[in-house]
């Protein structure tokens, strides 16, 4: 049963595993299926979570700017609708 529950590592398949930072702004992935050194395991999922957190920290300034812009847009929208 264990062999069937694991990701089958074959040459050339790593290109299909997503990175923790996606091409979509402010959208990050974590999980054993993402690009990291330990295939489909708890260790891989844990490492992926740490890598994902690192990517989020790297993007912190951009995320804060996007949040501030969204808050400003929301405030302007509420004033316009009042």
Short mmCIF file of N, CA, C and O in Angstrom, two decimals, residues 4-40:
data_model
loop_
_atom_site.label_atom_id
_atom_site.label_comp_id
_atom_site.label_asym_id
_atom_site.label_seq_id
_atom_site.Cartn_x
_atom_site.Cartn_y
_atom_site.Cartn_z
N UNK A 4 2.00 2.51 -3.45
CA UNK A 4 0.96 3.12 -4.27
C UNK A 4 0.61 4.54 -3.81
O UNK A 4 0.05 5.31 -4.57
N UNK A 5 0.95 4.88 -2.58
CA UNK A 5 0.59 6.20 -2.07
C UNK A 5 1.66 7.25 -2.34
O UNK A 5 1.46 8.41 -2.05
N UNK A 6 2.79 6.85 -2.88
CA UNK A 6 3.88 7.78 -3.13
C UNK A 6 3.89 8.26 -4.58
O UNK A 6 3.51 7.54 -5.50
N UNK A 7 4.34 9.49 -4.76
CA UNK A 7 4.54 10.08 -6.08
C UNK A 7 5.61 9.28 -6.81
O UNK A 7 6.65 8.97 -6.24
N UNK A 8 5.35 8.91 -8.03
CA UNK A 8 6.33 8.15 -8.79
C UNK A 8 7.31 9.11 -9.44
O UNK A 8 6.96 9.90 -10.30
N UNK A 9 8.53 9.06 -8.98
CA UNK A 9 9.58 9.91 -9.52
C UNK A 9 10.17 9.25 -10.75
O UNK A 9 10.67 8.13 -10.70
N UNK A 10 10.07 9.94 -11.85
CA UNK A 10 10.65 9.46 -13.10
C UNK A 10 11.40 10.62 -13.74
O UNK A 10 11.05 11.78 -13.53
N UNK A 11 12.40 10.32 -14.54
CA UNK A 11 13.14 11.40 -15.20
C UNK A 11 12.21 12.29 -16.02
O UNK A 11 11.31 11.82 -16.71
N UNK A 12 12.42 13.60 -15.88
CA UNK A 12 11.67 14.56 -16.69
C UNK A 12 10.35 15.03 -16.11
O UNK A 12 9.70 15.89 -16.69
N UNK A 13 9.92 14.50 -14.98
CA UNK A 13 8.62 14.88 -14.42
C UNK A 13 8.68 16.10 -13.50
O UNK A 13 7.64 16.70 -13.21
N UNK A 14 9.86 16.48 -13.04
CA UNK A 14 9.96 17.62 -12.14
C UNK A 14 9.46 18.91 -12.76
O UNK A 14 9.00 19.80 -12.05
N UNK A 15 9.52 19.04 -14.07
CA UNK A 15 9.05 20.27 -14.72
C UNK A 15 7.55 20.47 -14.52
O UNK A 15 7.06 21.59 -14.65
N UNK A 16 6.82 19.43 -14.18
CA UNK A 16 5.38 19.52 -13.97
C UNK A 16 5.00 19.85 -12.52
O UNK A 16 3.83 20.06 -12.23
N UNK A 17 5.99 19.87 -11.64
CA UNK A 17 5.72 20.17 -10.24
C UNK A 17 5.80 21.69 -10.06
O UNK A 17 6.79 22.32 -10.41
N UNK A 18 4.75 22.31 -9.51
CA UNK A 18 4.74 23.77 -9.41
C UNK A 18 5.68 24.29 -8.33
O UNK A 18 5.95 23.62 -7.33
N UNK A 19 6.17 25.49 -8.56
CA UNK A 19 6.97 26.19 -7.57
C UNK A 19 6.04 26.75 -6.49
O UNK A 19 4.84 26.87 -6.71
N UNK A 20 6.59 27.13 -5.36
CA UNK A 20 5.77 27.67 -4.29
C UNK A 20 5.20 29.05 -4.66
O UNK A 20 4.11 29.39 -4.26
N UNK A 21 5.94 29.83 -5.43
CA UNK A 21 5.44 31.12 -5.91
C UNK A 21 4.91 30.89 -7.32
O UNK A 21 5.61 30.44 -8.20
N UNK A 22 3.65 31.20 -7.51
CA UNK A 22 3.01 30.95 -8.80
C UNK A 22 3.07 32.21 -9.67
O UNK A 22 3.38 33.29 -9.18
N UNK A 23 2.75 32.09 -10.95
CA UNK A 23 2.71 33.26 -11.82
C UNK A 23 1.55 34.22 -11.47
O UNK A 23 1.52 35.34 -11.94
N UNK A 24 0.63 33.78 -10.63
CA UNK A 24 -0.51 34.60 -10.22
C UNK A 24 -0.09 35.44 -9.01
O UNK A 24 0.41 34.90 -8.02
N UNK A 25 -0.29 36.75 -9.10
CA UNK A 25 0.09 37.63 -8.00
C UNK A 25 -0.57 37.20 -6.69
O UNK A 25 -1.76 36.88 -6.65
N UNK A 26 0.22 37.20 -5.63
CA UNK A 26 -0.25 36.91 -4.27
C UNK A 26 -0.87 35.53 -4.12
O UNK A 26 -1.72 35.31 -3.26
N UNK A 27 -0.44 34.58 -4.94
CA UNK A 27 -0.95 33.21 -4.85
C UNK A 27 0.24 32.27 -4.70
O UNK A 27 1.10 32.20 -5.58
N UNK A 28 0.30 31.58 -3.58
CA UNK A 28 1.43 30.72 -3.25
C UNK A 28 0.91 29.30 -2.99
O UNK A 28 -0.24 29.12 -2.61
N UNK A 29 1.78 28.32 -3.19
CA UNK A 29 1.40 26.91 -2.98
C UNK A 29 2.35 26.24 -2.00
O UNK A 29 3.55 26.51 -2.00
N UNK A 30 1.80 25.35 -1.22
CA UNK A 30 2.62 24.50 -0.36
C UNK A 30 2.03 23.10 -0.41
O UNK A 30 0.82 22.92 -0.53
N UNK A 31 2.87 22.12 -0.35
CA UNK A 31 2.41 20.73 -0.36
C UNK A 31 3.50 19.82 -0.90
O UNK A 31 4.44 20.27 -1.55
N UNK A 32 3.34 18.56 -0.65
CA UNK A 32 4.38 17.61 -1.05
C UNK A 32 4.52 17.48 -2.56
O UNK A 32 5.51 16.99 -3.05
N UNK A 33 3.51 17.96 -3.31
CA UNK A 33 3.54 17.86 -4.76
C UNK A 33 4.32 19.00 -5.41
O UNK A 33 4.58 18.97 -6.60
N UNK A 34 4.70 20.03 -4.63
CA UNK A 34 5.42 21.16 -5.21
C UNK A 34 6.90 20.85 -5.35
O UNK A 34 7.38 19.82 -4.87
N UNK A 35 7.62 21.76 -6.01
CA UNK A 35 9.06 21.55 -6.21
C UNK A 35 9.80 21.67 -4.89
O UNK A 35 9.79 22.70 -4.23
N UNK A 36 10.42 20.59 -4.48
CA UNK A 36 11.27 20.51 -3.29
C UNK A 36 11.98 19.16 -3.37
O UNK A 36 11.71 18.37 -4.25
N UNK A 37 12.91 18.93 -2.46
CA UNK A 37 13.80 17.77 -2.58
C UNK A 37 13.21 16.43 -2.16
O UNK A 37 13.73 15.39 -2.54
N UNK A 38 12.15 16.43 -1.36
CA UNK A 38 11.61 15.17 -0.85
C UNK A 38 10.27 14.88 -1.51
O UNK A 38 9.29 15.56 -1.25
N UNK A 39 10.25 13.88 -2.35
CA UNK A 39 9.02 13.57 -3.08
C UNK A 39 7.93 13.08 -2.15
O UNK A 39 8.19 12.43 -1.15
N UNK A 40 6.73 13.47 -2.44
CA UNK A 40 5.49 13.08 -1.78
C UNK A 40 5.64 12.41 -0.41
O UNK A 40 5.44 11.21 -0.25
#
